[in-house]
Coordinates of C-alpha atoms in Angstrom, one line a residue:
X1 CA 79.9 152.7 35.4
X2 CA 83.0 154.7 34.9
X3 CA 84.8 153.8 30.9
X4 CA 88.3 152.4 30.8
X5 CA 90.4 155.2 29.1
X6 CA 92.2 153.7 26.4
X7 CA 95.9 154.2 27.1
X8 CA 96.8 156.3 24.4
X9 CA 100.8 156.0 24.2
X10 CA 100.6 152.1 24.1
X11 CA 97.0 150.7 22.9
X12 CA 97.4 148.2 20.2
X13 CA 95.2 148.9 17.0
X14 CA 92.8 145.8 15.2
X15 CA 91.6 146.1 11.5
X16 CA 88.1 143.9 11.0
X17 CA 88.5 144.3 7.1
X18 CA 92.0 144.3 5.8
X19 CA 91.0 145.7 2.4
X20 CA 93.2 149.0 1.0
X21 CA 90.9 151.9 3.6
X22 CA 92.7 149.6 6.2
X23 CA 96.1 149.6 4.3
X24 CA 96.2 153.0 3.8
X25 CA 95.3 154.2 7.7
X26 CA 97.4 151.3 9.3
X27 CA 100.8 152.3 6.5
X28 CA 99.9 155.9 7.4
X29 CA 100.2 155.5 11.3
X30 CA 103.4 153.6 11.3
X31 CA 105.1 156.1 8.9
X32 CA 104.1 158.9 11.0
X33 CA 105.0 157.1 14.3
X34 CA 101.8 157.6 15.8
X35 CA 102.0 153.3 16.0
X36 CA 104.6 150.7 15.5
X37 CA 103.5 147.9 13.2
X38 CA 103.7 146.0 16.2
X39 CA 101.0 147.2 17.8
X40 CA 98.5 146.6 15.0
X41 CA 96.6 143.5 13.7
X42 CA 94.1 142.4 11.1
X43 CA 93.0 139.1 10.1
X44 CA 92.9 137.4 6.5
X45 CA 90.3 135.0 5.3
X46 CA 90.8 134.1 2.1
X47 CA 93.3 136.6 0.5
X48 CA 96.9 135.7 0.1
X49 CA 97.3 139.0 -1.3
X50 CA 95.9 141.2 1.3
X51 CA 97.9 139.2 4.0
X52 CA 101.4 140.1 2.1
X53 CA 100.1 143.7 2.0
X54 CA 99.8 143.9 5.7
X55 CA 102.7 141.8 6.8
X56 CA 104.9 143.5 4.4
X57 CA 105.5 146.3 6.8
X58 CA 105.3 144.3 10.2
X59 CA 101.7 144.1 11.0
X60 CA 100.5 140.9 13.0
X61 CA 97.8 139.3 10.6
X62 CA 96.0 137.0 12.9
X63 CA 93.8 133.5 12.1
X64 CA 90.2 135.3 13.0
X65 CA 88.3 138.9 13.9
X66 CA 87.7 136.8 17.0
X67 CA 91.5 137.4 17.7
X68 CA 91.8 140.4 16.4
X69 CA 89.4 142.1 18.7
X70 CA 90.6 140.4 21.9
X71 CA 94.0 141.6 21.5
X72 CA 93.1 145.2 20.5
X73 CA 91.9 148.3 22.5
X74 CA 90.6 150.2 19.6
X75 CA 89.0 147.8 17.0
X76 CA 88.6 149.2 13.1
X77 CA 85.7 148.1 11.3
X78 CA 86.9 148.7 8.0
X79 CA 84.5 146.3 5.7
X80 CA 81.7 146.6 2.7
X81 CA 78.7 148.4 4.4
X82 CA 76.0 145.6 3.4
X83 CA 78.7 142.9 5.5
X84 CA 79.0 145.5 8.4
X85 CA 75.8 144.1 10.8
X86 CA 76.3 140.4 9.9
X87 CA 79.8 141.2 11.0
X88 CA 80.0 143.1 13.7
X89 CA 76.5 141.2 15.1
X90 CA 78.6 137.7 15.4
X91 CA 81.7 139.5 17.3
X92 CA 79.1 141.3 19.8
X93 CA 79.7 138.6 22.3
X94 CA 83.8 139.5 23.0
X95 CA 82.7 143.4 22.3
X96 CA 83.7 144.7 26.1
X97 CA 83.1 148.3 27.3
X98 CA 86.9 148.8 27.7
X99 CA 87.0 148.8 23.8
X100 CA 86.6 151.6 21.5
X101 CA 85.2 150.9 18.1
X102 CA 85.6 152.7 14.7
X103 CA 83.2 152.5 11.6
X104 CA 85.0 153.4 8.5
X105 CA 81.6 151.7 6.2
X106 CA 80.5 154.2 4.5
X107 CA 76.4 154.9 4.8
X108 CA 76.3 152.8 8.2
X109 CA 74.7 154.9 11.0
X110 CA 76.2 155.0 14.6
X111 CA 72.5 153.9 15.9
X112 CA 72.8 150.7 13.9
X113 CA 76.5 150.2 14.7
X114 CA 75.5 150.6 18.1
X115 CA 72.7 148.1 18.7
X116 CA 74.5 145.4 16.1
X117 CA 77.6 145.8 18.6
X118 CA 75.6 146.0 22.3
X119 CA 77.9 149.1 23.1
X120 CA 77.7 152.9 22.4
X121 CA 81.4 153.5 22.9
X122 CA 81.4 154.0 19.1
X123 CA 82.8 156.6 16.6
X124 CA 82.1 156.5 12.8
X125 CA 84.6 158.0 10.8
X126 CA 84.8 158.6 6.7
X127 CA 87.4 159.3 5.2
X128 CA 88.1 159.5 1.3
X129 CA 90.6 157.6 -0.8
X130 CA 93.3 160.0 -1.0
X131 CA 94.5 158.4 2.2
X132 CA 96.3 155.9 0.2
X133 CA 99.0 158.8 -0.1
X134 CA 98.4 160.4 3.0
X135 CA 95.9 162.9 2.0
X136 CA 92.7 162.2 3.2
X137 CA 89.8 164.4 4.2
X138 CA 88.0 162.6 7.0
X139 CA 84.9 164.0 9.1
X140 CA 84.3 161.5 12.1
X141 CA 81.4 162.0 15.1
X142 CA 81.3 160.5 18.3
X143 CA 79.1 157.8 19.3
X144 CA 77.1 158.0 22.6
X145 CA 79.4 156.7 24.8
X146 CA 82.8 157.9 23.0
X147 CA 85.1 159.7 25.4
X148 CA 86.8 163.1 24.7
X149 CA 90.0 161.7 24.8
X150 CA 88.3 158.8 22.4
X151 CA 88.0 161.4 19.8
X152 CA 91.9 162.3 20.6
X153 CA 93.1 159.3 20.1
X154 CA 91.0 158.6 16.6
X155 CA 91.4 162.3 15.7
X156 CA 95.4 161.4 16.0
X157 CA 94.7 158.0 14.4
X158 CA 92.8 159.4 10.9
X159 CA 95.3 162.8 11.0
X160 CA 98.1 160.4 10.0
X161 CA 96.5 159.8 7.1
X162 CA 95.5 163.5 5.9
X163 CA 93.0 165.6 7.9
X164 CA 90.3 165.3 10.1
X165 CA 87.7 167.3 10.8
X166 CA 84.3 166.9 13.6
X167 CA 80.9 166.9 13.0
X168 CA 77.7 166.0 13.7
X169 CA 76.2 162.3 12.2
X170 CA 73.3 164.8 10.3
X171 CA 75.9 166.1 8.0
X172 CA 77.5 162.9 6.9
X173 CA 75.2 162.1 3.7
X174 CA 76.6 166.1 2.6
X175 CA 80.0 164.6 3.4
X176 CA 79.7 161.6 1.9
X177 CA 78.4 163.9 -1.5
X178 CA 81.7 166.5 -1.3
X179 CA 84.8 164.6 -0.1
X180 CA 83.5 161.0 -0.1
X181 CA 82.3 161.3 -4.0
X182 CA 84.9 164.4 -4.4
X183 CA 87.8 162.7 -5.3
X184 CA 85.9 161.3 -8.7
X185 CA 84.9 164.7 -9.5
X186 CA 88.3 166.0 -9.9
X187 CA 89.8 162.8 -11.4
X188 CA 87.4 163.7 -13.8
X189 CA 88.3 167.4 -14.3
X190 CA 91.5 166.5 -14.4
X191 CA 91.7 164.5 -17.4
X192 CA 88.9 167.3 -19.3
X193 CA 91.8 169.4 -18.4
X194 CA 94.4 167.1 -19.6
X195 CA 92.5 166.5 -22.7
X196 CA 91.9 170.4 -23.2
X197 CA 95.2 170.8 -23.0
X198 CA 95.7 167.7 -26.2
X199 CA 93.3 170.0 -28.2
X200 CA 95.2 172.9 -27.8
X201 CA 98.7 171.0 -29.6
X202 CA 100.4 169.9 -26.1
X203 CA 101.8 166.4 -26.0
X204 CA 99.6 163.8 -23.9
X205 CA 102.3 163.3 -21.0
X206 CA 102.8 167.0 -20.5
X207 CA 99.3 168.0 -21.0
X208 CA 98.5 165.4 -18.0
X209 CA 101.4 166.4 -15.6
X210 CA 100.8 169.8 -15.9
X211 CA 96.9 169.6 -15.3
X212 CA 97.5 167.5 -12.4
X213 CA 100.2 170.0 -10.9
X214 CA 97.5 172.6 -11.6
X215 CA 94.7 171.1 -9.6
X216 CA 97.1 170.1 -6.7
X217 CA 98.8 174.1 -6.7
X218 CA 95.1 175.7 -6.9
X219 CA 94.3 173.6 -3.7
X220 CA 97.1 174.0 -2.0
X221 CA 96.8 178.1 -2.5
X222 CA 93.5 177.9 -1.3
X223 CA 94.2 175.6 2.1
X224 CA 97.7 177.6 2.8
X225 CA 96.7 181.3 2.1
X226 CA 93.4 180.7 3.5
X227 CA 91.8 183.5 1.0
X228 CA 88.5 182.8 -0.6
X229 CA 88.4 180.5 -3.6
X230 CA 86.4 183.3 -5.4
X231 CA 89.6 185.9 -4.4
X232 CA 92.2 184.3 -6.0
X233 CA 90.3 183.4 -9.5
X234 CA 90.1 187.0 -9.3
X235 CA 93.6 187.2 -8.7
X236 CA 94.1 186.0 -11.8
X237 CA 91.7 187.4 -14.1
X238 CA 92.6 190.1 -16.2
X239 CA 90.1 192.8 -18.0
X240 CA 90.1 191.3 -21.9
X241 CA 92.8 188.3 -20.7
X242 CA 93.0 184.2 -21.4
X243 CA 91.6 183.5 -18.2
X244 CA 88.6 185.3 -18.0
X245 CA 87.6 184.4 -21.6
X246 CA 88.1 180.4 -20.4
X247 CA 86.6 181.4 -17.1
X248 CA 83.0 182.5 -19.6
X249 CA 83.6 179.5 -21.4
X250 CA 83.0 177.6 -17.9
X251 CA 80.1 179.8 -17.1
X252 CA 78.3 178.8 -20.3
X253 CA 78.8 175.4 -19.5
X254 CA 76.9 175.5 -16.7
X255 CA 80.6 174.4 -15.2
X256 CA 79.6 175.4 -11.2
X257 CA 76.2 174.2 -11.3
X258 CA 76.4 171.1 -12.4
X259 CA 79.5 170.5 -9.4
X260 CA 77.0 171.1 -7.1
X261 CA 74.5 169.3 -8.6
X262 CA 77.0 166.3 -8.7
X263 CA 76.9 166.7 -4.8
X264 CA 73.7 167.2 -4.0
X265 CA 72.9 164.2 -6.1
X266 CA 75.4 162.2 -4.1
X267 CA 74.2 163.3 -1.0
X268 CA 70.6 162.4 -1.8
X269 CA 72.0 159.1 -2.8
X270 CA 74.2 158.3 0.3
X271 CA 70.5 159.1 2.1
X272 CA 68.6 156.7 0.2
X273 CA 71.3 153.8 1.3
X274 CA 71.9 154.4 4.3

């Protein structure tokens, strides 16, 4: 049986899970235009908090997920991963195959997702927490019965909120170890920076500014002049200089090895969950 396309310019949006993941990707397609709040909905249980959030800037917060998934074309699953089968397992009976449905639960396999819901027109998507500010890396892959134009829409969806990126469902436990667990690493350098940077005589304020200004220019040279990490440490790294000598420091710190070791060790984790 042919799929329903889902009518890209006027679907309507549902959030099962109106935590701050769904927050952050419903605020990021309104502000970007790819969706009015009007066409968006979520449902609140127990959280007079969560339903100001969402209602805040226009979104329809509605009485069940019942609702939420009869009046939506693409339906959001955007809930703890150990509540994701119990669930999506009691909405299976008003899941139709003219709906598309998104896993954002980290560690919950499309195969699962697929059999809890009774329909393959699934795509699992995970993005990181930077979306809260619009800068999300997010890898999603396409459930058996996902359309092309599926992904389009979803790819459109999740590139509101930072950006997106396809692969295959092998690599997630990787991706769930680099840009799921990522964002911790570098909080972390951050404030070693910041702190380096209290050692050396800077104020705490400044020596935390300018750290974080540091990490977000040294990524943004890398994604916008598209030269090899590697390239531009040698840029600048001068014979005898400061940067070198605190670049040997690193090295004898183990500094590189134990990042990767961080997400490796993630990785295997995210495996032994999921």
């Amino acid at each position: 049986m042919e799929i329903a396309s889902i009518p890209a310019d006027t679907y309507t949006l549902g959030f099962i899970g109106a935590g701050k993941m769904a927050e952050s990707i419903a605020r990021g397609a309104v502000r970007s235009g790819v969706l009015p709040p009007s066409r968006i909905r979520t449902a609140v249980h127990s959280n007079p908090a969560r339903r100001t959030a969402f209602e805040s800037f226009g979104v329809t917060v509605l009485s069940s997920n019942d609702d939420v998934v009869r009046e939506s074309n693409v339906v959001v699953l955007s809930v703890k991963p150990q509540l994701a089968k119990d669930v999506v397992s009691k909405l299976k009976s008003i899941i139709t195959k003219d709906k598309l449905l998104v896993s954002v639960a980290a560690g919950v396999k499309l195969k699962d997702l697929q059999e809890w819901a009774g329909s393959d027109r699934f795509i699992r998507v995970m993005p990181n927490t930077p979306a809260a500010v619009g800068e999300a890396a997010s890898v999603m892959s396409l459930g058996a019965a996902a359309t092309e134009e599926d992904g389009n829409i979803i790819a459109k969806l999740f590139g509101s909120i930072g950006k997106i990126w396809r692969a295959e469902e092998k690599y997630f436990d990787g991706i769930t170890g680099l840009s799921g667990s990522g964002p911790a690493y570098i909080y972390l350098a951050i404030e070693a920076l910041a702190d380096g940077g209290v050692a050396a005589g800077l104020p705490r304020d400044l020596s935390l500014s300018l750290a974080s200004q540091t990490v977000l220019g040294a990524a943004s040279m890398v994604t916008q002049t598209g030269k090899h990490p590697g390239q531009l440490k040698d840029d600048v790294t001068s014979p005898g200089g400061t940067t070198i000598t605190g670049i040997h420091e690193l090295e004898n710190g183990g500094f590189r090895g134990t990042l990767m070791n961080a997400v490796v060790a993630a990785a295997k984790r995210s495996r032994e969950l999921s």
